[in-house]
Amino acid sequence: MSIVITGANGKLGSLIIERLLQKVAADQIVACVRDLEKGKHFHEYGIEVRLCDYDKPDTLEQAFAGASKLLFIASSNQDDTIRLRQHAHVIEAAKKSKVEQLLFTSFAFLEQDSISTSHLYMATEHAILTAGMPYTFLRNSLYTDFVGVLGLDAAIAAGELRIAPGDWSFNTVTRDDLARGIAAVLSEGDHRNKIYELTASRPWTFDDLAAALSDLSGKSVVLQEDAGIQNWIFGFLRKINTSSTSTDLERLIGGPVTPLKESIKPFIAL
Ligand SMILES: NC(=O)c1ccc[n+]([C@@H]2O[C@H](COP(=O)([O-])OP(=O)(O)OC[C@H]3O[C@@H](n4cnc5c(N)ncnc54)[C@H](OP(=O)(O)O)[C@@H]3O)[C@@H](O)[C@H]2O)c1
């Protein structure tokens, strides 16, 4: 068995490889990177490293050769039109390389979203279906990291967390929870032709976030709605489905996801 992973040097890819090493032998893993020099550290674990650049189709077929499972981590390019082309290169190469199963990191509950990125993920899923290979869509929730742009330290200092009015609820989880779920899919069981919504099983709210900030800081932090708030994140959040939940991730990791209070610690200077 050969598990080939693109985006191996990225934040999610690195965590998946870390988790996967706890489940399979290193010689079953191939790390695909854009810069071989930056991928050298994988050799220390006995992991093969291959060059893979979504913009250079000639690197891809070689990178994917012999893959029983190819984990295709979505490109991080900022331009969704460029990403569409990059993703097409990956799918075409996966087909030519006769990859046995293509697993793609998509986005959770994207069907009704109104951002171009969700359209891109949907288009990629359709292109994979069109190519006709066995697939698994790993639809990742928004990372809980988004709380970093809410100004949590300022909220603690002011004793209030200011948010745009709305009926907010969140299915987000940490990258490490996603990595645990994806490593399980890569190493255990048959997940061919399945779609997983990798989200929290119960939503959390801004009230929960204010309570977690109070707990962590030992100071009272109250929630304050502010119709005039200037923060791009609320406009973004309104365009995606952050409220639907699924038990897929908890089933895959065999237990609960990381609690909100624990998940937000990296975004607070305590
Ligand atoms: N669910 C969410 O909330 C959320 C948030 C942000 C992003 N995402 C998506 O999830 C993906 C993984 O997240 P992450 O946190 O691991 O992002 P990340 O740390 O930025 O990693 C992205 C990875 O994609 C690789 N990559 C970018 N362009 C490439 C190309 N042309 N050819 C080959 N590889 C390329 C990068 O390679 P290098 O290491 O060489 O740069 C990097 O390893 C992102 O790429 C993005 O599509 C999801």
Short mmCIF file of N, CA and C in Angstrom, two decimals, residues 182-247:
data_model
loop_
_atom_site.label_atom_id
_atom_site.label_comp_id
_atom_site.label_asym_id
_atom_site.label_seq_id
_atom_site.Cartn_x
_atom_site.Cartn_y
_atom_site.Cartn_z
N ILE A 182 -8.77 12.31 9.03
CA ILE A 182 -8.27 11.98 7.69
C ILE A 182 -7.24 10.84 7.78
N ALA A 183 -6.41 10.84 8.82
CA ALA A 183 -5.44 9.74 8.99
C ALA A 183 -6.19 8.42 9.20
N ALA A 184 -7.31 8.47 9.89
CA ALA A 184 -8.11 7.24 10.10
C ALA A 184 -8.65 6.75 8.76
N VAL A 185 -9.15 7.66 7.95
CA VAL A 185 -9.69 7.27 6.63
C VAL A 185 -8.58 6.67 5.77
N LEU A 186 -7.38 7.25 5.86
CA LEU A 186 -6.28 6.77 5.01
C LEU A 186 -5.74 5.40 5.44
N SER A 187 -5.93 5.08 6.71
CA SER A 187 -5.26 3.88 7.23
C SER A 187 -6.19 2.73 7.60
N GLU A 188 -7.49 3.01 7.78
CA GLU A 188 -8.39 1.96 8.28
C GLU A 188 -9.67 1.92 7.45
N GLY A 189 -10.14 0.72 7.18
CA GLY A 189 -11.46 0.53 6.57
C GLY A 189 -11.53 0.90 5.11
N ASP A 190 -12.71 0.71 4.55
CA ASP A 190 -12.93 1.00 3.13
C ASP A 190 -13.83 2.24 3.03
N HIS A 191 -13.28 3.32 2.52
CA HIS A 191 -14.05 4.57 2.46
C HIS A 191 -14.27 5.00 1.01
N ARG A 192 -14.23 4.04 0.10
CA ARG A 192 -14.39 4.39 -1.32
C ARG A 192 -15.80 4.90 -1.59
N ASN A 193 -15.85 5.96 -2.41
CA ASN A 193 -17.12 6.54 -2.86
C ASN A 193 -18.00 7.01 -1.70
N LYS A 194 -17.34 7.64 -0.71
CA LYS A 194 -18.05 8.18 0.44
C LYS A 194 -17.77 9.69 0.54
N ILE A 195 -18.73 10.38 1.14
CA ILE A 195 -18.57 11.81 1.39
C ILE A 195 -18.69 12.01 2.90
N TYR A 196 -17.67 12.59 3.50
CA TYR A 196 -17.71 12.83 4.95
C TYR A 196 -17.75 14.33 5.22
N GLU A 197 -18.67 14.73 6.09
CA GLU A 197 -18.75 16.12 6.55
C GLU A 197 -17.98 16.17 7.86
N LEU A 198 -16.76 16.69 7.79
CA LEU A 198 -15.88 16.64 8.97
C LEU A 198 -16.05 17.92 9.80
N THR A 199 -17.06 17.88 10.64
CA THR A 199 -17.40 19.05 11.46
C THR A 199 -17.57 18.61 12.91
N ALA A 200 -17.81 19.60 13.78
CA ALA A 200 -18.19 19.28 15.15
C ALA A 200 -19.57 18.61 15.12
N SER A 201 -19.86 17.79 16.11
CA SER A 201 -21.17 17.12 16.12
C SER A 201 -22.23 18.00 16.78
N ARG A 202 -21.77 18.95 17.60
CA ARG A 202 -22.71 19.92 18.18
C ARG A 202 -22.17 21.32 17.93
N PRO A 203 -23.04 22.26 17.52
CA PRO A 203 -22.51 23.59 17.22
C PRO A 203 -22.14 24.35 18.49
N TRP A 204 -21.20 25.27 18.35
CA TRP A 204 -20.92 26.20 19.45
C TRP A 204 -21.34 27.61 19.02
N THR A 205 -21.55 28.48 20.01
CA THR A 205 -22.07 29.82 19.73
C THR A 205 -21.09 30.89 20.24
N PHE A 206 -21.37 32.14 19.92
CA PHE A 206 -20.52 33.22 20.44
C PHE A 206 -20.68 33.34 21.96
N ASP A 207 -21.84 32.95 22.51
CA ASP A 207 -21.98 32.91 23.98
C ASP A 207 -20.97 31.92 24.57
N ASP A 208 -20.85 30.76 23.90
CA ASP A 208 -19.87 29.77 24.37
C ASP A 208 -18.45 30.34 24.30
N LEU A 209 -18.20 31.11 23.22
CA LEU A 209 -16.85 31.67 23.06
C LEU A 209 -16.57 32.70 24.18
N ALA A 210 -17.55 33.56 24.46
CA ALA A 210 -17.37 34.55 25.54
C ALA A 210 -17.14 33.83 26.87
N ALA A 211 -17.89 32.76 27.10
CA ALA A 211 -17.73 32.00 28.35
C ALA A 211 -16.34 31.38 28.43
N ALA A 212 -15.87 30.85 27.29
CA ALA A 212 -14.53 30.24 27.26
C ALA A 212 -13.46 31.30 27.53
N LEU A 213 -13.64 32.50 26.98
CA LEU A 213 -12.67 33.58 27.20
C LEU A 213 -12.67 33.98 28.68
N SER A 214 -13.84 34.03 29.30
CA SER A 214 -13.94 34.37 30.72
C SER A 214 -13.19 33.32 31.54
N ASP A 215 -13.44 32.04 31.24
CA ASP A 215 -12.80 30.93 31.96
C ASP A 215 -11.30 31.00 31.85
N LEU A 216 -10.82 31.18 30.62
CA LEU A 216 -9.38 31.13 30.38
C LEU A 216 -8.66 32.34 30.98
N SER A 217 -9.32 33.50 30.97
CA SER A 217 -8.65 34.72 31.42
C SER A 217 -8.90 35.01 32.90
N GLY A 218 -9.95 34.38 33.45
CA GLY A 218 -10.32 34.68 34.84
C GLY A 218 -11.00 36.04 34.97
N LYS A 219 -11.35 36.66 33.82
CA LYS A 219 -12.05 37.95 33.84
C LYS A 219 -13.38 37.78 33.14
N SER A 220 -14.37 38.59 33.52
CA SER A 220 -15.67 38.47 32.86
C SER A 220 -15.60 39.05 31.43
N VAL A 221 -16.04 38.26 30.47
CA VAL A 221 -16.14 38.74 29.08
C VAL A 221 -17.58 38.55 28.65
N VAL A 222 -18.27 39.66 28.33
CA VAL A 222 -19.67 39.55 27.90
C VAL A 222 -19.77 39.76 26.39
N LEU A 223 -20.86 39.26 25.85
CA LEU A 223 -21.09 39.39 24.41
C LEU A 223 -21.82 40.69 24.12
N GLN A 224 -21.36 41.43 23.11
CA GLN A 224 -21.99 42.70 22.77
C GLN A 224 -22.25 42.75 21.28
N GLU A 225 -23.53 42.82 20.88
CA GLU A 225 -23.83 42.95 19.45
C GLU A 225 -23.60 44.39 19.01
N ASP A 226 -23.00 44.55 17.84
CA ASP A 226 -22.67 45.89 17.35
C ASP A 226 -22.96 45.93 15.84
N ALA A 227 -24.07 46.60 15.46
CA ALA A 227 -24.49 46.61 14.05
C ALA A 227 -23.47 47.35 13.18
N GLY A 228 -22.64 48.20 13.77
CA GLY A 228 -21.68 48.98 12.98
C GLY A 228 -20.29 48.38 12.95
N ILE A 229 -20.16 47.17 13.41
CA ILE A 229 -18.81 46.58 13.51
C ILE A 229 -18.18 46.45 12.12
N GLN A 230 -16.89 46.81 12.05
CA GLN A 230 -16.15 46.74 10.77
C GLN A 230 -15.21 45.55 10.84
N ASN A 231 -15.65 44.39 10.39
CA ASN A 231 -14.77 43.22 10.36
C ASN A 231 -15.26 42.32 9.23
N TRP A 232 -14.40 42.11 8.23
CA TRP A 232 -14.77 41.34 7.03
C TRP A 232 -15.29 39.95 7.36
N ILE A 233 -14.86 39.40 8.50
CA ILE A 233 -15.17 38.00 8.77
C ILE A 233 -16.68 37.74 8.85
N PHE A 234 -17.44 38.74 9.34
CA PHE A 234 -18.88 38.48 9.50
C PHE A 234 -19.57 38.37 8.14
N GLY A 235 -19.13 39.19 7.18
CA GLY A 235 -19.68 39.09 5.82
C GLY A 235 -19.36 37.74 5.22
N PHE A 236 -18.14 37.26 5.46
CA PHE A 236 -17.73 35.95 4.95
C PHE A 236 -18.57 34.84 5.60
N LEU A 237 -18.69 34.92 6.92
CA LEU A 237 -19.42 33.85 7.64
C LEU A 237 -20.87 33.76 7.21
N ARG A 238 -21.45 34.92 6.83
CA ARG A 238 -22.86 34.90 6.39
C ARG A 238 -23.05 34.15 5.08
N LYS A 239 -21.96 34.00 4.31
CA LYS A 239 -22.09 33.38 2.97
C LYS A 239 -21.82 31.88 2.97
N ILE A 240 -21.44 31.33 4.13
CA ILE A 240 -21.17 29.88 4.17
C ILE A 240 -22.01 29.24 5.27
N ASN A 241 -22.15 27.93 5.15
CA ASN A 241 -22.95 27.19 6.13
C ASN A 241 -22.04 26.76 7.28
N THR A 242 -22.12 27.49 8.39
CA THR A 242 -21.28 27.13 9.54
C THR A 242 -22.10 26.42 10.62
N SER A 243 -23.40 26.22 10.36
CA SER A 243 -24.24 25.72 11.45
C SER A 243 -24.58 24.24 11.35
N SER A 244 -24.56 23.66 10.15
CA SER A 244 -24.91 22.24 10.03
C SER A 244 -23.82 21.37 10.67
N THR A 245 -24.25 20.31 11.27
CA THR A 245 -23.27 19.46 11.96
C THR A 245 -23.42 18.00 11.52
N SER A 246 -22.40 17.23 11.82
CA SER A 246 -22.38 15.81 11.45
C SER A 246 -21.57 15.05 12.51
N THR A 247 -21.87 13.77 12.64
CA THR A 247 -21.09 12.94 13.58
C THR A 247 -19.97 12.18 12.85
#
